[in-house]
Amino acid sequence: MKLRFGIFMLAVFFTGILFAEIYPAKPITFIAPAGPGGGWDTTARVVSQILKETNLVDQPIIVVNMPGGGGGVGLAHMQSKKGDPYTMIVFSPPLLLINLTGQTGYSYKNLTPLAMLIHDYGAFAVSKKSKFNSISEIMEALKKDPKSIKVGGISSFGSMDHIQFLIAAKAAGVKNLKDITYVSFQEGEHLAALLGGHIDVLSTGLAETVTAMQAGAVRVLAVTAPQRVGGILSSVPTLREEGIDAEFINWRGFFGPPDMPSYAVDYWINTFSKMVQRPEWDKIVSKYSWTKAFMNGKDFENYLDKVNENYKEILREIGLYKE
């Protein structure tokens, strides 16, 4: 019996070595847990493009959009991929927020952190026809009447776009944060709603404002970065420059499914660490006004532990944390 068990374990060991040597041996799927055009989709597509262009990965990479539930649909789908070395997902703060607000029972602990790649930031934009010329003017209006301003975003209620605005409003001294109207849109609908006057201010990511700002359709009033960002947004003040002592970091990275094999985890940590050193990556980071922020699997997980506690405190303060 002991001999049979020993033979079995040796077989498992050598099979693992074989898989590691030939991995990846078939197409890889990157899941963007939202529709086309948003930050998750952009990250998944540019990363897949660079990995192929630089020959860091020699297998096809397929990007699949899986919108719904502020990322919850994609997160639930990853549970069905337990142990799969060929499926990964892009995530950012909503991965933590949708769990803390009770929208899903799953969290980052139900995935395998592989690598943080960037820091992105939020932006607050108004239509070019808006009467508001600064984020401070919007906050003053909210202080007088928290129902007087309609805020829109492409994340769900209680998730990133909503929370980053509430963090700014709280820091600005706005009371009754629960009374502020927040409307959640699918990607592609948010700018139309802003330009059509259905919302007063759009709370979103930096990348989602660049094209509309270049076209002169919107004015970006403030960014949530600790300092001004580059490119076309270099003229936009930070919240702190506007007298609002707040910031919001939109970290973004890749995760594998639960119990992803160690050979696949090692492969992707190594591959991503090489990718972020390539000049092609530097160009992409500059193009989207991102900040390079590479962190490997275990360090990334430790970072998430700390950030999760910070988010929990913020949500508790505004009454959205579900115990």
XYZ file of C-alpha atoms in Angstrom:
323
model
C 0.000 0.000 0.000
C 2.820 2.388 0.936
C 4.638 1.471 -2.273
C 1.557 2.269 -4.364
C 1.127 5.606 -2.612
C 4.783 6.437 -3.200
C 4.499 5.621 -6.886
C 1.362 7.771 -7.098
C 3.084 10.765 -5.492
C 6.065 10.407 -7.826
C 3.697 10.387 -10.781
C 2.017 13.549 -9.524
C 5.424 15.187 -9.006
C 6.743 14.396 -12.469
C 3.424 15.313 -14.097
C 3.695 18.722 -12.436
C 7.211 19.144 -13.807
C 6.002 18.194 -17.282
C 3.144 20.690 -17.171
C 5.514 23.409 -15.958
C 7.921 22.724 -18.826
C 5.311 22.977 -21.569
C 3.127 25.713 -20.021
C 1.427 27.552 -21.598
C 0.438 25.015 -24.210
C -2.850 26.489 -25.429
C -4.672 29.841 -25.722
C -5.052 31.966 -22.603
C -8.143 33.898 -21.551
C -8.014 37.330 -19.922
C -11.360 38.329 -18.433
C -12.331 41.988 -18.235
C -15.299 41.915 -15.804
C -17.048 44.804 -17.541
C -18.003 45.927 -21.043
C -15.664 47.382 -23.681
C -13.981 50.728 -23.162
C -13.464 50.843 -19.410
C -10.327 50.541 -17.324
C -10.484 46.760 -16.914
C -11.060 46.240 -20.618
C -8.277 48.645 -21.584
C -5.822 47.018 -19.193
C -6.604 43.492 -20.382
C -6.262 44.441 -24.049
C -3.062 46.491 -23.845
C -1.373 43.888 -21.634
C -2.307 41.096 -24.043
C -1.031 43.222 -26.935
C 2.335 43.920 -25.294
C 2.834 40.315 -24.207
C 2.403 39.222 -27.812
C 4.405 42.065 -29.403
C 7.374 41.427 -27.116
C 7.151 37.640 -27.540
C 6.890 37.174 -23.795
C 3.930 34.862 -24.432
C 3.813 32.623 -27.500
C 0.189 31.507 -27.178
C -2.887 33.470 -28.312
C -4.486 35.624 -25.612
C -8.242 36.066 -25.837
C -9.870 38.976 -24.001
C -13.422 38.218 -22.888
C -15.758 40.926 -21.570
C -17.964 39.717 -18.744
C -19.978 42.682 -17.413
C -22.393 42.688 -14.508
C -22.629 43.361 -10.796
C -19.720 45.798 -10.680
C -17.369 42.898 -11.387
C -19.389 40.360 -9.431
C -20.329 38.288 -12.485
C -16.693 37.881 -13.490
C -15.678 37.113 -9.910
C -18.336 34.409 -9.626
C -17.258 32.964 -12.974
C -13.686 32.626 -11.721
C -14.927 30.308 -8.969
C -15.955 27.851 -11.662
C -12.377 27.950 -13.005
C -10.789 26.644 -9.811
C -7.335 25.250 -10.564
C -7.407 26.434 -14.197
C -3.987 27.782 -15.303
C -5.379 29.326 -18.475
C -7.894 31.864 -17.157
C -7.054 35.175 -15.495
C -9.013 38.272 -14.588
C -8.212 41.976 -14.283
C -9.427 43.711 -11.147
C -9.106 46.896 -9.126
C -10.771 48.319 -5.960
C -14.302 47.042 -6.805
C -13.004 43.528 -6.135
C -12.857 44.509 -2.470
C -15.726 46.991 -2.413
C -18.458 44.720 -3.786
C -17.643 42.250 -1.029
C -17.498 44.843 1.764
C -20.843 46.332 0.704
C -22.485 42.915 0.647
C -23.044 42.646 -3.102
C -21.170 39.342 -3.242
C -19.870 36.813 -0.781
C -16.673 36.420 -2.802
C -13.576 38.566 -2.323
C -9.925 38.755 -3.326
C -9.354 35.821 -0.991
C -11.271 33.700 -3.516
C -8.707 34.466 -6.236
C -4.955 34.036 -6.673
C -3.183 37.436 -6.726
C -0.529 37.434 -9.462
C 0.676 40.979 -9.973
C -0.310 44.583 -9.413
C 0.690 46.541 -12.506
C -0.403 50.152 -12.172
C -1.944 52.890 -10.132
C -4.670 54.792 -11.906
C -6.734 57.623 -10.480
C -10.222 59.002 -10.609
C -11.486 62.149 -12.285
C -14.551 64.330 -11.900
C -15.909 65.815 -15.129
C -18.779 68.071 -16.162
C -20.273 68.911 -19.545
C -18.751 71.880 -21.356
C -22.152 73.571 -20.879
C -22.107 73.085 -17.089
C -22.404 76.104 -14.813
C -19.802 74.554 -12.507
C -16.207 75.580 -13.066
C -14.529 73.782 -10.156
C -15.030 70.780 -7.918
C -15.235 73.208 -4.996
C -18.334 74.817 -6.518
C -19.985 71.393 -6.745
C -19.155 70.662 -3.123
C -20.576 74.018 -2.029
C -23.818 73.202 -3.839
C -23.945 69.828 -2.071
C -23.417 71.470 1.310
C -26.508 73.576 0.707
C -28.573 70.689 -0.640
C -27.103 67.164 -1.044
C -29.950 66.296 -3.430
C -29.169 69.178 -5.788
C -26.409 67.340 -7.687
C -26.738 64.096 -9.625
C -23.526 62.098 -9.799
C -22.984 59.343 -12.356
C -20.409 56.613 -12.790
C -19.828 53.246 -14.428
C -19.430 51.285 -11.220
C -22.298 50.028 -9.117
C -23.718 51.784 -6.058
C -21.151 51.561 -3.260
C -18.310 50.687 -5.617
C -15.359 52.670 -6.936
C -16.801 55.619 -8.874
C -19.378 56.175 -6.164
C -16.964 55.806 -3.264
C -14.261 58.065 -4.707
C -16.797 60.880 -5.016
C -18.112 60.329 -1.487
C -14.578 60.327 -0.093
C -14.003 63.704 -1.760
C -17.364 65.037 -0.577
C -16.739 63.933 2.999
C -13.319 65.586 2.991
C -14.922 68.758 1.608
C -17.305 68.872 4.556
C -20.496 67.703 2.840
C -23.006 66.205 5.289
C -25.696 63.591 4.689
C -23.633 61.709 2.133
C -26.381 59.110 1.755
C -28.640 61.780 0.267
C -26.372 62.417 -2.712
C -27.952 60.933 -5.840
C -25.693 58.436 -7.597
C -26.660 56.849 -10.919
C -24.827 53.779 -12.235
C -24.382 53.371 -16.004
C -22.983 50.733 -18.301
C -19.865 51.698 -20.256
C -20.819 53.854 -23.207
C -23.842 55.357 -21.479
C -22.089 57.546 -18.924
C -20.740 60.244 -21.247
C -24.028 60.449 -23.137
C -25.833 60.952 -19.840
C -23.427 63.737 -18.850
C -23.608 65.516 -22.189
C -27.382 65.098 -22.263
C -27.798 66.760 -18.864
C -29.141 63.644 -17.133
C -26.364 63.909 -14.523
C -24.422 66.953 -13.319
C -21.025 65.397 -12.732
C -19.316 62.223 -13.865
C -17.114 60.352 -11.397
C -14.896 57.998 -13.361
C -11.337 56.948 -14.188
C -8.786 59.216 -15.847
C -8.708 57.218 -19.068
C -12.467 57.534 -19.526
C -12.188 61.343 -19.685
C -9.243 61.797 -22.067
C -11.008 61.414 -25.433
C -14.001 63.542 -24.428
C -11.697 66.219 -23.022
C -9.613 66.255 -26.207
C -12.815 66.708 -28.195
C -13.814 69.625 -25.983
C -17.012 67.899 -24.868
C -16.224 67.897 -21.153
C -14.224 69.788 -18.568
C -12.337 67.738 -15.994
C -12.492 69.604 -12.704
C -10.194 67.512 -10.513
C -8.267 64.255 -10.250
C -7.893 61.999 -7.191
C -4.123 61.600 -7.600
C -1.649 62.775 -4.939
C -0.056 65.045 -7.558
C -0.953 66.232 -11.048
C -0.842 63.651 -13.813
C 0.783 64.078 -17.208
C -0.495 64.455 -20.737
C -3.639 66.380 -21.582
C -4.726 66.142 -17.940
C -1.649 67.995 -16.670
C -3.705 71.190 -16.412
C -6.277 69.554 -14.127
C -5.813 70.231 -10.384
C -5.769 67.567 -7.706
C -8.398 67.521 -4.998
C -5.848 68.861 -2.546
C -5.087 71.797 -4.822
C -8.799 72.549 -4.634
C -8.654 72.545 -0.835
C -10.089 69.029 -0.440
C -7.744 66.807 1.577
C -8.436 63.491 -0.143
C -7.096 61.090 -2.767
C -8.181 57.773 -4.235
C -5.787 55.253 -5.781
C -7.210 52.891 -8.346
C -4.709 50.030 -8.244
C -5.101 47.496 -11.031
C -3.697 43.999 -11.464
C -4.170 40.411 -12.566
C -5.539 37.459 -10.626
C -5.785 33.762 -11.307
C -8.645 31.517 -10.159
C -8.668 29.787 -6.767
C -5.957 27.133 -6.419
C -4.124 28.156 -9.565
C -1.212 25.708 -10.016
C 2.095 26.964 -8.637
C 3.871 26.542 -11.982
C 1.344 28.890 -13.601
C 1.590 31.384 -10.729
C 5.385 31.452 -11.041
C 5.184 31.775 -14.816
C 2.887 34.799 -14.722
C 4.706 36.598 -11.924
C 7.929 36.180 -13.889
C 6.300 37.202 -17.171
C 4.628 40.314 -15.756
C 7.848 41.343 -14.004
C 9.616 41.238 -17.385
C 6.799 43.067 -19.164
C 6.863 46.096 -16.852
C 10.532 46.621 -17.653
C 9.934 46.887 -21.395
C 9.839 50.276 -23.156
C 6.537 49.256 -24.775
C 4.996 49.182 -21.314
C 6.416 52.610 -20.482
C 4.711 54.042 -23.581
C 1.357 52.545 -22.605
C 1.633 53.829 -19.038
C 2.386 57.311 -20.350
C -0.419 57.179 -22.926
C -3.085 56.474 -20.299
C -1.562 58.666 -17.557
C -1.073 55.616 -15.348
C 1.628 55.209 -12.702
C 3.851 52.133 -12.755
C 3.326 50.167 -9.552
C 4.483 46.573 -9.993
C 4.007 44.244 -7.044
C 4.297 40.463 -7.204
C 1.899 37.827 -5.904
C 2.600 37.629 -2.160
C 3.395 41.323 -1.756
C 0.258 42.124 -3.740
C -1.802 39.947 -1.408
C -0.337 41.683 1.664
C -1.141 45.050 0.114
C -4.739 43.962 -0.474
C -5.048 42.908 3.170
C -4.144 46.441 4.267
C -6.248 48.234 1.649
C -9.251 46.053 2.463
C -9.138 47.297 6.048
C -8.878 50.907 4.847
C -11.874 50.514 2.551
C -13.804 48.893 5.376
C -13.259 51.929 7.592
C -14.325 54.342 4.844
C -17.473 52.378 4.050
C -18.358 52.097 7.720
C -18.109 55.872 8.075
C -20.626 56.450 5.298
C -22.907 53.601 6.349
C -22.281 51.244 3.437
C -20.222 48.534 5.109
C -22.161 45.316 5.622
C -20.996 43.639 8.836
